[in-house]
Each structure stands twice: as structure tokens, then as C-alpha cells.
Coordinates of C-alpha atoms and ligand atoms in Angstrom, one line a residue:
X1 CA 0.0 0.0 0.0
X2 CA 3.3 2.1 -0.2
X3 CA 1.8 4.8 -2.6
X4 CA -2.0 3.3 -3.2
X5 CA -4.9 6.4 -2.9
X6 CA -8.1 4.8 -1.5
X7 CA -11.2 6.8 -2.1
X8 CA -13.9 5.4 0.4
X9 CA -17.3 6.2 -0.6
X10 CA -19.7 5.7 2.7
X11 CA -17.6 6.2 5.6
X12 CA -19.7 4.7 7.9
X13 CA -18.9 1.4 10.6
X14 CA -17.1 -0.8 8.1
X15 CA -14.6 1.8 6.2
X16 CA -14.2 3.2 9.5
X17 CA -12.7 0.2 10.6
X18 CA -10.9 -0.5 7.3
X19 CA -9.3 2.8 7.6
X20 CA -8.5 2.4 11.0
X21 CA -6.6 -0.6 10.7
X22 CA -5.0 1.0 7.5
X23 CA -3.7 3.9 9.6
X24 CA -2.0 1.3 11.8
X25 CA -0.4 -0.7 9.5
X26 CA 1.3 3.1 8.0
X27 CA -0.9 4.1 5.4
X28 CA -0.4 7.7 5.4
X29 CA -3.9 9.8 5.7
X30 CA -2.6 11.4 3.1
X31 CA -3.6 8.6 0.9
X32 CA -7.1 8.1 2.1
X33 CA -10.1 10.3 1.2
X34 CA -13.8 9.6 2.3
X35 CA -16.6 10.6 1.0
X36 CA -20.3 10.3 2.9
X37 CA -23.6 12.5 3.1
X38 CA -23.3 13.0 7.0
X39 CA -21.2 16.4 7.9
X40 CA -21.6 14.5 11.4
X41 CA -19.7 11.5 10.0
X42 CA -17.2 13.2 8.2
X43 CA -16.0 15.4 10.5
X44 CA -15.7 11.9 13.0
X45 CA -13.7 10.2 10.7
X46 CA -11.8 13.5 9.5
X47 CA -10.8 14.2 13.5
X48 CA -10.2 10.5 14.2
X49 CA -7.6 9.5 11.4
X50 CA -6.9 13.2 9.8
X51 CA -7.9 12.5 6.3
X52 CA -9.6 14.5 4.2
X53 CA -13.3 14.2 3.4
X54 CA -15.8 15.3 0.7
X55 CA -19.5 15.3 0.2
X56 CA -19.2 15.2 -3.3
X57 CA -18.0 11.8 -4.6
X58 CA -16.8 12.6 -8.2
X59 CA -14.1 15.2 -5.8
X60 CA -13.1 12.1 -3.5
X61 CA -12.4 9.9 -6.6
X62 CA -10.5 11.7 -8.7
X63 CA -6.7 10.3 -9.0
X64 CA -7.5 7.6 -6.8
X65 CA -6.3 4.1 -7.8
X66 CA -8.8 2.0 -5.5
X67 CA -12.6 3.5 -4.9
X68 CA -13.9 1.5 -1.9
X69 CA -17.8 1.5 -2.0
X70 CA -19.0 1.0 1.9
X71 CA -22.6 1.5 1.6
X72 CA -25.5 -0.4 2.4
X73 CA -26.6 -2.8 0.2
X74 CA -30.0 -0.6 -0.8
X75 CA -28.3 2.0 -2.1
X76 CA -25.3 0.6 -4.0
X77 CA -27.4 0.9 -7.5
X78 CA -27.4 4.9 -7.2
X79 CA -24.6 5.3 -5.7
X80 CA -23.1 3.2 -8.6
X81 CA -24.8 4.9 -10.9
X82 CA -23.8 8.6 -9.5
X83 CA -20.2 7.0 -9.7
X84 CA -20.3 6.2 -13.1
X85 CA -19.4 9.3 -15.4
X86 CA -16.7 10.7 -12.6
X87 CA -14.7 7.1 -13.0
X88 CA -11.1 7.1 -14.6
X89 CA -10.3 4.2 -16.6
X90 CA -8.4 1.2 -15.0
X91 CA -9.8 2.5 -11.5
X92 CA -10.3 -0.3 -9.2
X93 CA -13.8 -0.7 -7.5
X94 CA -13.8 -2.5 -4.5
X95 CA -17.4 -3.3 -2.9
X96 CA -17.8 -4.7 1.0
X97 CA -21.9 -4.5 0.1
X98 CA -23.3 -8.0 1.1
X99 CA -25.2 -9.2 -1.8
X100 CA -24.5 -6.9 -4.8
X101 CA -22.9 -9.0 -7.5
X102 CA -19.8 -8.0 -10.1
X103 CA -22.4 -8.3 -13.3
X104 CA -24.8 -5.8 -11.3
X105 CA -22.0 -3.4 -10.1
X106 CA -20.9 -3.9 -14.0
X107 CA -24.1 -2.8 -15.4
X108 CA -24.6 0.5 -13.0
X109 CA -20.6 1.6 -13.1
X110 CA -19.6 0.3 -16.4
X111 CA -16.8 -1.9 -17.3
X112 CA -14.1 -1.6 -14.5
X113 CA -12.1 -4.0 -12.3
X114 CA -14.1 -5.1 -9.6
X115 CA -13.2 -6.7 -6.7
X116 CA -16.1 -8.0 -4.5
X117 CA -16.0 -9.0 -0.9
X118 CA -17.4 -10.0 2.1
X119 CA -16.4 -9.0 5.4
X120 CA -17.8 -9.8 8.7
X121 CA -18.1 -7.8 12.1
X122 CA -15.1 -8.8 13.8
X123 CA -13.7 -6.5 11.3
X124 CA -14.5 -3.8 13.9
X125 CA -12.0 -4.9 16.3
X126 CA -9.5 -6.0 13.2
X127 CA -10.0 -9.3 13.5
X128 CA -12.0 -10.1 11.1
X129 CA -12.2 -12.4 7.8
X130 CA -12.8 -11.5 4.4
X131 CA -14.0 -14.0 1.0
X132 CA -12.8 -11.7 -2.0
X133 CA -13.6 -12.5 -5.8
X134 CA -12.1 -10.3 -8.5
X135 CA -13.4 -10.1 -12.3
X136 CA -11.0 -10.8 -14.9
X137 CA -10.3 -7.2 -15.5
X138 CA -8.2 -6.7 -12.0
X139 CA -4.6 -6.9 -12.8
X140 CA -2.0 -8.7 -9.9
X141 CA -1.0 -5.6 -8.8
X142 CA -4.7 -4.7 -8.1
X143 CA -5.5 -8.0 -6.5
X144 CA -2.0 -6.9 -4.2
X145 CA -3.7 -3.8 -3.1
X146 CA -7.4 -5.5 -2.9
X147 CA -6.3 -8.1 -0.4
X148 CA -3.6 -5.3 1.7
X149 CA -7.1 -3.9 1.9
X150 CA -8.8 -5.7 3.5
X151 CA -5.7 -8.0 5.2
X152 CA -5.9 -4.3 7.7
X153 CA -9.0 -5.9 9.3
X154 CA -8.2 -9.1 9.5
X155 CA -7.9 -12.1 7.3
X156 CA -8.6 -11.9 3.7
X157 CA -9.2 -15.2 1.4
X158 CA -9.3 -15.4 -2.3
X159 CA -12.5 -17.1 -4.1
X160 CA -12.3 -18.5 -7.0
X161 CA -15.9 -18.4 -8.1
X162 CA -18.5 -15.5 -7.3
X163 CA -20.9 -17.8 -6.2
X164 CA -18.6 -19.3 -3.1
X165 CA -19.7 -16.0 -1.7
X166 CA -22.9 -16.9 -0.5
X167 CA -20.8 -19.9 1.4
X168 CA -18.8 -17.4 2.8
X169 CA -21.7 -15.2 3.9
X170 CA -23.4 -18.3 5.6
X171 CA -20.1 -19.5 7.2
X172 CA -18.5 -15.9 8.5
X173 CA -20.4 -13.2 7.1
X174 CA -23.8 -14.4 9.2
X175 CA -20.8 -16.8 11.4
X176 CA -20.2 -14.6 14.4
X177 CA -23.5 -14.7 15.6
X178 CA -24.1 -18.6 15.7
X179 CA -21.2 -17.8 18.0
X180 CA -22.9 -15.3 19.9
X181 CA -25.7 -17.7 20.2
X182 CA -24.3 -20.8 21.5
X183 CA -22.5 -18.0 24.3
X184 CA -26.0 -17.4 25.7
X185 CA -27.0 -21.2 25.3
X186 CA -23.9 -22.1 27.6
X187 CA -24.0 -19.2 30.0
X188 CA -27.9 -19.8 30.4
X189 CA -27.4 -23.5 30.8
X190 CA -24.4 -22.9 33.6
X191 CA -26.8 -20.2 35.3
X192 CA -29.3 -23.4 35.4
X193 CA -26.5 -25.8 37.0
X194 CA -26.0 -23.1 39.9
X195 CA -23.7 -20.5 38.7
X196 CA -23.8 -16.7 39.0
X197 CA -24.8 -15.5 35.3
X198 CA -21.6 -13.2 35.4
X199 CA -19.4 -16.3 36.2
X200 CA -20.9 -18.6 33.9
X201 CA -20.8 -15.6 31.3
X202 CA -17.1 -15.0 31.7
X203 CA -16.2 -19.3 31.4
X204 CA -17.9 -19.1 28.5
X205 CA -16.4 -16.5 26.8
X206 CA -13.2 -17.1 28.2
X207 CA -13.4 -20.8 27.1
X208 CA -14.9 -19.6 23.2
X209 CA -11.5 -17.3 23.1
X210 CA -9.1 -20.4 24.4
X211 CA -10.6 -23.1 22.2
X212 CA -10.3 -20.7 18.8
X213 CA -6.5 -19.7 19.8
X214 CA -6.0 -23.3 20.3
X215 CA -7.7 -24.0 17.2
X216 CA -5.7 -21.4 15.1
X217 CA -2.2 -22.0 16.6
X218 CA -3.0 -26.1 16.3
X219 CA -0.7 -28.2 13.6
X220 CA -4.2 -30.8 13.3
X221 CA -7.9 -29.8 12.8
X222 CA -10.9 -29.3 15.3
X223 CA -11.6 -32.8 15.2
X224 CA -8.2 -34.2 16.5
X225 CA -8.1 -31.5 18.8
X226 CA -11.6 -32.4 20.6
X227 CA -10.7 -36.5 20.3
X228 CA -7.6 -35.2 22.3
X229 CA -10.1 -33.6 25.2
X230 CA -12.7 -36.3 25.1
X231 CA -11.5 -39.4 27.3
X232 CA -13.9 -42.2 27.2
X233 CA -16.7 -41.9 29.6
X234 CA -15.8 -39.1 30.6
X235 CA -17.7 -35.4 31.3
X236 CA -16.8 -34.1 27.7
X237 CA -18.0 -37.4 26.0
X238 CA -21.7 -37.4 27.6
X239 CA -21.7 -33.8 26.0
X240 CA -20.7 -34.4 22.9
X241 CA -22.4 -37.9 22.6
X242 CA -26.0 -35.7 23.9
X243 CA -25.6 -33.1 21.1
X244 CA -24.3 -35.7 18.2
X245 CA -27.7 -37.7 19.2
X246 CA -29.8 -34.7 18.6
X247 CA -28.6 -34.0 15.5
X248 CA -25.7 -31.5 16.1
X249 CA -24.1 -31.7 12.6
X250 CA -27.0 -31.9 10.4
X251 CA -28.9 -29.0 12.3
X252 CA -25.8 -26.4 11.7
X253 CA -25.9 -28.0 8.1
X254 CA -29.7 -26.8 7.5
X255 CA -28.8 -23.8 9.6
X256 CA -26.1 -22.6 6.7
X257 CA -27.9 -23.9 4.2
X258 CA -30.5 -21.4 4.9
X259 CA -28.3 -18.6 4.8
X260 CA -27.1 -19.2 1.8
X261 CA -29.9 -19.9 0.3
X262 CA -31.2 -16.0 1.5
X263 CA -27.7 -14.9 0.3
X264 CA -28.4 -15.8 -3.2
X265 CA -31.9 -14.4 -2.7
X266 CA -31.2 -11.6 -1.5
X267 CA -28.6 -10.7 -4.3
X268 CA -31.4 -11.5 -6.8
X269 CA -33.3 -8.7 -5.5
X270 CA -30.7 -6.5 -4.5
X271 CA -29.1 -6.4 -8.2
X272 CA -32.2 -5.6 -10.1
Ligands
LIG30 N1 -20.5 -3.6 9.5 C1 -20.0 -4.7 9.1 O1 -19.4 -5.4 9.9 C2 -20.2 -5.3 7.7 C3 -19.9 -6.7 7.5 C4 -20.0 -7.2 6.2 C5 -20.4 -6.3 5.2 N2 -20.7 -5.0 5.5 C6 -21.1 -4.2 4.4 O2 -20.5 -2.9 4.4 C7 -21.4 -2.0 3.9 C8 -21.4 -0.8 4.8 O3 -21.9 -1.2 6.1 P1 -21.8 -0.3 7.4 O4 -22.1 -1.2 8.6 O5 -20.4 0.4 7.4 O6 -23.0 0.7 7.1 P2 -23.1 2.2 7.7 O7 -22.4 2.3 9.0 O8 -24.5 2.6 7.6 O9 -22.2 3.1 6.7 C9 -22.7 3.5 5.4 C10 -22.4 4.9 5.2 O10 -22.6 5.3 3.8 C11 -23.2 6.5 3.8 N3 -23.9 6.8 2.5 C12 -25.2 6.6 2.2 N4 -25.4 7.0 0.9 C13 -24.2 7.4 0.4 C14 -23.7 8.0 -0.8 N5 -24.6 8.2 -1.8 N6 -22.4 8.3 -1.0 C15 -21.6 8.1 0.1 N7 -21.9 7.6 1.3 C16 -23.2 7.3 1.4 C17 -24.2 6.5 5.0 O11 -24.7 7.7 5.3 P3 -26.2 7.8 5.9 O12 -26.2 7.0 7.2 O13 -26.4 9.3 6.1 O14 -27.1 7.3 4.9 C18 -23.3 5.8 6.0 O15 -22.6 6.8 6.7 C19 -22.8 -2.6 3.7 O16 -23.0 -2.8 2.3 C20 -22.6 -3.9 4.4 O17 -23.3 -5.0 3.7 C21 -20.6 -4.5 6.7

């Protein structure tokens, strides 16, 4: 990102976290520019990292080599579409909108490089993870900055078919709060075997923080590593042998299923 400009159109939650995290890896504000409606929000992000921010998008663009668009989803067509005649050629568009596709982008900007991704919340405390797809157009160089990008937030994984996206959204995208979920499950269920909520709050958290560094920093997969904490007949066992007989597996199967299934549906709607 040694000389990269970054125009960030929508300068709300997600490019402010985007251009946090690129602050701290030493992008100079200098290279960053934002551009949102809300005087409010640009003179946040304008105090909180120093860059400079516009209300006009065709001014925050110019001579930029990547144009982030950090929008909601709703208004991605028009704010395409205003995009459009103030693009330079060989600009690279990079969208974090959940469930606009490259051949709808295409169609409202024109032909450009487009890289398409999909973040997730964790992003907001930079440790996020990111599935990115890039059309044909986006040279290596491009794909280099795309991925720095979004690598400021977290983890960022190359795709190598548009459609894996809706995976992604129903694996990390829509992931953290099946997380968040089975956190209230376990804390209400040690509340229920006699603990104070804050205690069994905090050994549940603490234990869903231990199990994914111990996951991550692990040379064999989740499934050696919870053979290696399950002796026979013991507490972990009954556990695991009471969820696998209700269905455990197939029930997060349907559960992801479903998301990407409303993925896909939602981009049908979204990109008309
Ligand atoms: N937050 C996440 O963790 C997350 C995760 C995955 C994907 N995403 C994607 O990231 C995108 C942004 O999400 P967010 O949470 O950052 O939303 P957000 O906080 O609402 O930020 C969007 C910003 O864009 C501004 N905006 C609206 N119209 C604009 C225009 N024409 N030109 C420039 N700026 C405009 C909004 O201003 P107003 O509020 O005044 O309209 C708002 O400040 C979404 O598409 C979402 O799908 C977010």
C-alpha cells in the first residue's frame, strides 16, 4: 500500500474500521479520502484519522487508484450509478456490500475492475475475515492492493468463483452470531446448574477465546483437537455424545444452508 490512494465512498462502521486498521499498518492519511452525506460523520472520521473528506463523490475519486464502495446494500445501485461518469479508466472498484454481484455493479458503473467482498463484524475490532472474488479485469498488482485492503481488518481469502460467496456469507459473514448464540446457550445453561450468570458468562467467553486460539495456533484440525479432550466416559464425552444424538451436525448443516440460500436471494433482488 506504499503509494496506493483509496477513495472510500460511505464512511460509515465498516470503512471506518478499514481505515483504522490501515492507519495502523502506515498508510499515510494522506492517501485516504472519504466521502459520505453526513457532515456528522465526516468530520468523525476526519478528526479520528486526519484524512480529508468530501460530500461530493466525483471530488473524493478523482486520481484515486482503489474506490472502496462502503454502503449499504440498498443504495449501492445509485450510488453506482452517480459514480459512473466521474470514473477514470483502470480505476479499481472494490465493494464490501453484502449481496451486490460484479455483473450488477458492471451494469450500473460500467466496465471496470471489480473486486467483491465479504467481510464480517469482527472487522470492527480488526480481526475479522474477508472472501474476495475479482473479475477478470483486476490486474495482480490490483488484487495486491485489494487483499492489503482488506488484510488491515483481519484475514482476507481469495475465491475463485463468485458464487462461493454466498458460502462465505453463511459460514463468517452471518458466522459470528451462531457464536454469539451458542454463548447465551452455555452461559444460560451454567446459570441453570447453579452458577452466577456473570461467572458462567465470563467461562464461557473465556473458554470460546481459548478453544479458537488453540484451534488457530494447532498443527491438526478441530476434530483431533476435541478427540484429544474427550476421554472415554468421561464429562466431555456425555456432552458431545448428547448433542451428536440430537442431531448437532445436520442441524448447523440446515442452519447454513439457509443462509445461503437467502444470500443468493437476496442478491437476486438486491441487483435488479
Ligand atoms: N458492518 C459490518 O461489519 C459489515 C460486515 C459485512 C459487510 N458489510 C457491508 O458494508 C457496507 C457498509 O456497512 P456499514 O455497517 O459500514 O454501514 P453504515 O455504518 O450505515 O455506513 C454506510 C455509510 O454510507 C453513507 N452513505 C449513504 N449514501 C451514500 C452515498 N450516496 N455516498 C456516500 N456515502 C453514502 C451512509 O450515510 P447515511 O447514514 O447518512 O445514509 C453511512 O454513513 C454494507 O454494504 C454492508 O453490507 C458490513
Amino acid at each position: 500500500m506504499s503509494k496506493t490512494r483509496i477513495a472510500f465512498i460511505g464512511a460509515g462502521n465498516m470503512a471506518a474500521s478499514l481505515i483504522g486498521g490501515m492507519r495502523a499498518q502506515g498508510v499515510e492519511a494522506t492517501q485516504i479520502r472519504a466521502c459520505d452525506p453526513g457532515a456528522e460523520t465526516r468530520a468523525r472520521i476526519s478528526a479520528e484519522h486526519g484524512i480529508e473528506t468530501f460530500a461530493d463523490s466525483a471530488q473524493a475519486i478523482d486520481g484515486a487508484d482503489v474506490v472502496l464502495i462502503a454502503v449499504k446494500p440498498q443504495v449501492m445501485k445509485a450510488v453506482c450509478e452517480s459514480l459512473r461518469p466521474h470514473l477514470q479508466p483502470g480505476q479499481l472498484l472494490v465493494s464490501v456490500a453484502a449481496g451486490i454481484n460484479c455483473a450488477s455493479m458492471t451494469r450500473w458503473l460500467g466496465e471496470h475492475p471489480i473486486v467483491r467482498c465479504m467481510p464480517n463484524t469482527p472487522a470492527l475490532v480488526r480481526q475479522g475475515v474477508s472472501g474476495l472474488y475479482a473479475t477478470a479485469q483486476v490486474t495482480a498488482e490490483q488484487r495486491q492492493q485489494a487483499e492489503e485492503l482488506l488484510s488491515a481488518v483481519g484475514v482476507a481469502l481469495w475465491l475463485d468463483e463468485e458464487q462461493q460467496l454466498d458460502a462465505v456469507t453463511a459460514v463468517s459473514g452471518s458466522g459470528p452470531a451462531y457464536f454469539f448464540l451458542l454463548i447465551e446457550a452455555m452461559t444460560a445453561a451454567g446459570v441453570k446448574l447453579g452458577l452466577p450468570a456473570e461467572t458462567a458468562a465470563r467461562l464461557t467467553l473465556q473458554t470460546a477465546l481459548g478453544a479458537a486460539h488453540m484451534a488457530i495456533n494447532s498443527d491438526v484440525d478441530a476434530a483431533e483437537l476435541r478427540r484429544r479432550v474427550t476421554s472415554p466416559n468421561g464429562t466431555t464425552e456425555a456432552a458431545i455424545k448428547s448433542f451428536q444424538a440430537d442431531g448437532f451436525e445436520a442441524l448447523v448443516e440446515k442452519a447454513l444452508s439457509a443462509a445461503a440460500h437467502r444470500s443468493a436471494e437476496l442478491a437476486e433482488q438486491l441487483g435488479n
